[in-house]
Amino acid sequence: MNTSKDFIDAIGRRHLPAADARIVCLVPSITELLCELGLAAQLVGRTGFCIHPHEIVARIPKVGGTKDVNVDKIRRLAPTHVVVNIDENEKPTVERLAEFVPHVVVTHPNVPRDNLALARLMGGIFGAEAAAQRWCADFEAEYATLRASAAGPQRTVLYCIWQDPWMSVSQDTYIASMLAELGWRVPVLDAGVRYPRFTWSEELVHGLDAVLLSTEPYRFTEAHADALEKQIGIPVLLVDGEMMSWYGSRALAGLRYLSRLRTMLEGN
């Protein structure tokens, strides 16, 4: 599912507009997008990781996490739709939800421009087409600005999402596609594994221009970055994980953040 057309064809055609839907969203970034599209009143459930926009989601019942979902609580909420994501949610859980939820909306954006299909899909299903079109126009403008900016040198960067064990991202992830907009690539650490484990070695470090430590899901800090940079001898930057991995409405800010990230590395 690497193009917006594929994204729409694969999941959008299965659903009819539902302006009066009762929505449980198990994807933090899409919960934020639904609120952005004016659909907060239709959200009847969310995960504990659905934290944006705080003042709105605070009033929406929690149904567990993205992996440890409370199926019985969702059943009691009687949703008409549940929104899930292939990376975020477990397939067995989704199959259990499909037994009693009329519509299961499965998402899997892989590249930044998939956000256009995602917004149109949510707008089409839930009767917010006009809001979705406005958001898409803003995204297109921001994307054009990024593409028009002067390209820097190509880089190989290791994007770290966890330590103990150390984990990174593969080239077919949304994060890697965001980095690719800057002409940066991530190394192949374990072919076929989307979030590979790795160990530090001279050979690995020698092939890198920089290491990026994400603030989520592991809460890396500047102290982690400073210590690792002294250890391996190449630039190590702390990066905002939400800006790099949250598709949906936060992707607009994410595109702007890419320009800042390039400046951060070039000025290091």
PDB file of C-alpha atoms in Angstrom, residues 1 14 37 54 67 93 97 106 112 116 120 128 143 158 167 180-181 192-193 200 210 222 226 228 248 265:
ATOM      1  CA  MET A   1       0.000   0.000   0.000  1.00  0.00           C
ATOM      2  CA  ARG A  14     -15.766  -0.873   2.016  1.00  0.00           C
ATOM      3  CA  LEU A  37     -12.159  17.302  11.054  1.00  0.00           C
ATOM      4  CA  HIS A  54      -5.866  17.181  25.287  1.00  0.00           C
ATOM      5  CA  LYS A  67      -2.187  -3.271  22.086  1.00  0.00           C
ATOM      6  CA  THR A  93      -7.974  -7.964  18.781  1.00  0.00           C
ATOM      7  CA  LEU A  97     -13.970  -6.376  17.515  1.00  0.00           C
ATOM      8  CA  VAL A 106      -8.337  -0.433   8.753  1.00  0.00           C
ATOM      9  CA  PRO A 112       3.612  11.280   3.851  1.00  0.00           C
ATOM     10  CA  LEU A 116      -4.264  12.883   1.766  1.00  0.00           C
ATOM     11  CA  ARG A 120     -10.405  11.946   2.537  1.00  0.00           C
ATOM     12  CA  ALA A 128     -16.792  15.593   6.923  1.00  0.00           C
ATOM     13  CA  TYR A 143       4.364  19.689   1.041  1.00  0.00           C
ATOM     14  CA  LEU A 158      20.002   5.464  12.170  1.00  0.00           C
ATOM     15  CA  MET A 167      15.613  -0.993  17.940  1.00  0.00           C
ATOM     16  CA  ALA A 180      13.451  10.181   2.586  1.00  0.00           C
ATOM     17  CA  GLU A 181      11.806  13.549   1.903  1.00  0.00           C
ATOM     18  CA  GLY A 192      11.983  -8.054   6.201  1.00  0.00           C
ATOM     19  CA  VAL A 193      11.709  -6.772   9.781  1.00  0.00           C
ATOM     20  CA  TRP A 200      26.377  -1.250  18.117  1.00  0.00           C
ATOM     21  CA  ALA A 210      24.186  10.574  12.246  1.00  0.00           C
ATOM     22  CA  GLU A 222      19.143  15.080  25.502  1.00  0.00           C
ATOM     23  CA  ASP A 226      24.934  13.536  24.633  1.00  0.00           C
ATOM     24  CA  LEU A 228      25.781   8.291  22.967  1.00  0.00           C
ATOM     25  CA  GLY A 248      -3.017  12.485  10.261  1.00  0.00           C
ATOM     26  CA  LEU A 265      22.003  18.112  11.420  1.00  0.00           C
TER      27      LEU A 265
END
